[in-house]
mmCIF file of C-alpha atoms in Angstrom:
data_model
loop_
_atom_site.group_PDB
_atom_site.id
_atom_site.type_symbol
_atom_site.label_atom_id
_atom_site.label_comp_id
_atom_site.label_asym_id
_atom_site.label_seq_id
_atom_site.Cartn_x
_atom_site.Cartn_y
_atom_site.Cartn_z
ATOM 1 C CA UNK M 27 -87.169 10.791 130.968
ATOM 2 C CA UNK M 28 -89.679 12.434 128.645
ATOM 3 C CA UNK M 29 -91.328 10.743 125.702
ATOM 4 C CA UNK M 30 -90.678 12.071 122.228
ATOM 5 C CA UNK M 31 -93.898 13.528 120.768
ATOM 6 C CA UNK M 32 -95.298 11.620 117.777
ATOM 7 C CA UNK M 33 -94.909 14.528 115.322
ATOM 8 C CA UNK M 34 -91.225 14.797 116.280
ATOM 9 C CA UNK M 35 -90.703 11.038 115.822
ATOM 10 C CA UNK M 36 -92.387 11.234 112.430
ATOM 11 C CA UNK M 37 -90.193 14.167 111.382
ATOM 12 C CA UNK M 38 -87.060 12.333 112.527
ATOM 13 C CA UNK M 39 -88.024 9.351 110.341
ATOM 14 C CA UNK M 40 -88.785 11.552 107.326
ATOM 15 C CA UNK M 41 -85.571 13.563 107.673
ATOM 16 C CA UNK M 42 -83.587 10.360 108.134
ATOM 17 C CA UNK M 43 -85.106 8.882 104.990
ATOM 18 C CA UNK M 44 -84.459 12.121 103.095
ATOM 19 C CA UNK M 45 -80.816 12.050 104.159
ATOM 20 C CA UNK M 46 -80.502 8.415 103.095
ATOM 21 C CA UNK M 47 -82.071 9.213 99.722
ATOM 22 C CA UNK M 48 -79.762 12.183 99.184
ATOM 23 C CA UNK M 49 -76.731 10.078 100.113
ATOM 24 C CA UNK M 50 -77.736 7.398 97.621
ATOM 25 C CA UNK M 51 -78.477 9.945 94.891
ATOM 26 C CA UNK M 52 -74.956 11.291 95.380
ATOM 27 C CA UNK M 53 -73.540 7.781 95.117
ATOM 28 C CA UNK M 54 -72.088 7.828 98.617
ATOM 29 C CA UNK M 55 -71.921 4.965 101.080
ATOM 30 C CA UNK M 56 -72.736 5.431 104.755
ATOM 31 C CA UNK M 57 -69.056 4.814 105.483
ATOM 32 C CA UNK M 58 -68.004 7.601 103.092
ATOM 33 C CA UNK M 59 -70.444 10.055 104.662
ATOM 34 C CA UNK M 60 -69.348 9.038 108.156
ATOM 35 C CA UNK M 61 -65.689 9.612 107.344
ATOM 36 C CA UNK M 62 -66.373 13.010 105.780
ATOM 37 C CA UNK M 63 -68.647 14.049 108.654
ATOM 38 C CA UNK M 64 -66.222 12.883 111.349
ATOM 39 C CA UNK M 65 -68.511 10.224 112.780
ATOM 40 C CA UNK M 66 -69.146 6.484 112.442
ATOM 41 C CA UNK M 67 -71.281 4.357 110.086
ATOM 42 C CA UNK M 68 -73.510 3.197 112.978
ATOM 43 C CA UNK M 69 -74.268 6.865 113.752
ATOM 44 C CA UNK M 70 -75.210 7.442 110.099
ATOM 45 C CA UNK M 71 -77.479 4.396 110.309
ATOM 46 C CA UNK M 72 -79.146 5.735 113.460
ATOM 47 C CA UNK M 73 -79.710 9.104 111.827
ATOM 48 C CA UNK M 74 -81.101 7.592 108.622
ATOM 49 C CA UNK M 75 -83.409 5.306 110.617
ATOM 50 C CA UNK M 76 -84.892 8.256 112.491
ATOM 51 C CA UNK M 77 -83.312 7.383 115.818
ATOM 52 C CA UNK M 78 -81.624 10.761 116.075
ATOM 53 C CA UNK M 79 -78.170 12.027 116.882
ATOM 54 C CA UNK M 80 -76.836 15.313 118.157
ATOM 55 C CA UNK M 81 -77.615 18.468 116.239
ATOM 56 C CA UNK M 82 -73.915 18.879 115.493
ATOM 57 C CA UNK M 83 -73.618 15.431 113.895
ATOM 58 C CA UNK M 84 -76.834 15.986 111.949
ATOM 59 C CA UNK M 85 -75.488 19.273 110.589
ATOM 60 C CA UNK M 86 -72.135 17.687 109.739
ATOM 61 C CA UNK M 87 -73.928 15.003 107.734
ATOM 62 C CA UNK M 88 -76.146 17.602 106.058
ATOM 63 C CA UNK M 89 -73.029 19.577 105.132
ATOM 64 C CA UNK M 90 -71.480 16.515 103.490
ATOM 65 C CA UNK M 91 -74.727 15.942 101.573
ATOM 66 C CA UNK M 92 -75.011 19.587 100.503
ATOM 67 C CA UNK M 93 -78.154 20.230 102.541
ATOM 68 C CA UNK M 94 -76.905 22.279 105.481
ATOM 69 C CA UNK M 95 -77.338 25.740 103.938
ATOM 70 C CA UNK M 96 -80.974 25.006 103.055
ATOM 71 C CA UNK M 97 -81.693 23.927 106.628
ATOM 72 C CA UNK M 98 -80.021 27.025 108.054
ATOM 73 C CA UNK M 99 -82.065 29.201 105.695
ATOM 74 C CA UNK M 100 -85.267 27.334 106.603
ATOM 75 C CA UNK M 101 -84.786 28.265 110.269
ATOM 76 C CA UNK M 102 -84.218 31.966 109.561
ATOM 77 C CA UNK M 103 -87.257 33.898 110.812
ATOM 78 C CA UNK M 104 -86.540 36.651 108.302
ATOM 79 C CA UNK M 105 -87.228 34.172 105.489
ATOM 80 C CA UNK M 106 -90.943 34.103 106.370
ATOM 81 C CA UNK M 107 -93.448 36.892 105.836
ATOM 82 C CA UNK M 108 -94.586 36.675 109.461
ATOM 83 C CA UNK M 109 -91.001 36.800 110.708
ATOM 84 C CA UNK M 110 -90.266 39.897 108.650
ATOM 85 C CA UNK M 111 -93.419 41.619 109.911
ATOM 86 C CA UNK M 112 -92.593 40.817 113.536
ATOM 87 C CA UNK M 113 -89.020 41.992 113.062
ATOM 88 C CA UNK M 114 -90.243 45.318 111.699
ATOM 89 C CA UNK M 115 -92.414 45.729 114.797
ATOM 90 C CA UNK M 116 -90.000 44.544 117.477
ATOM 91 C CA UNK M 117 -86.390 45.029 116.388
ATOM 92 C CA UNK M 118 -84.832 48.442 116.973
ATOM 93 C CA UNK M 119 -83.448 50.172 113.890
ATOM 94 C CA UNK M 120 -80.118 50.721 115.612
ATOM 95 C CA UNK M 121 -78.438 50.015 118.904
ATOM 96 C CA UNK M 122 -76.502 52.654 120.756
ATOM 97 C CA UNK M 123 -73.515 51.774 122.891
ATOM 98 C CA UNK M 124 -72.968 53.905 125.963
ATOM 99 C CA UNK M 125 -69.465 54.856 127.058
ATOM 100 C CA UNK M 126 -66.147 54.330 125.351
ATOM 101 C CA UNK M 127 -65.607 51.262 123.276
#
C-alpha cells in the first residue's frame, strides 16, 4: 500500500474544506447533498474532512454544489497557454479514415 504524498493530502483537505464552505453558503445540509448526489452523509463527511472518496462521488457532490463544470474546465489542457501551444505542435489538423465507413 503506497503512502499518499503530502501535497496530495493537503489538496484533499483544502478541496474538502472548500466543498464544505460551498455547501454551507448554499444553505445545504450534508444529508441534503448526500441525497442529491446519490451517496450517504458519512461519505460527505469523509470528503469534507479530506479523507477522500471516489472521483465519481466527488464529481457528483461538485455537481450538486455547482462546481463540477469549473473543475472540468480546469483540467482542460486547451485552457492553458502551454496546452494550446503543445496542441498546435502535436495534434494533427485532421484525421483520415481509410476504407469504407
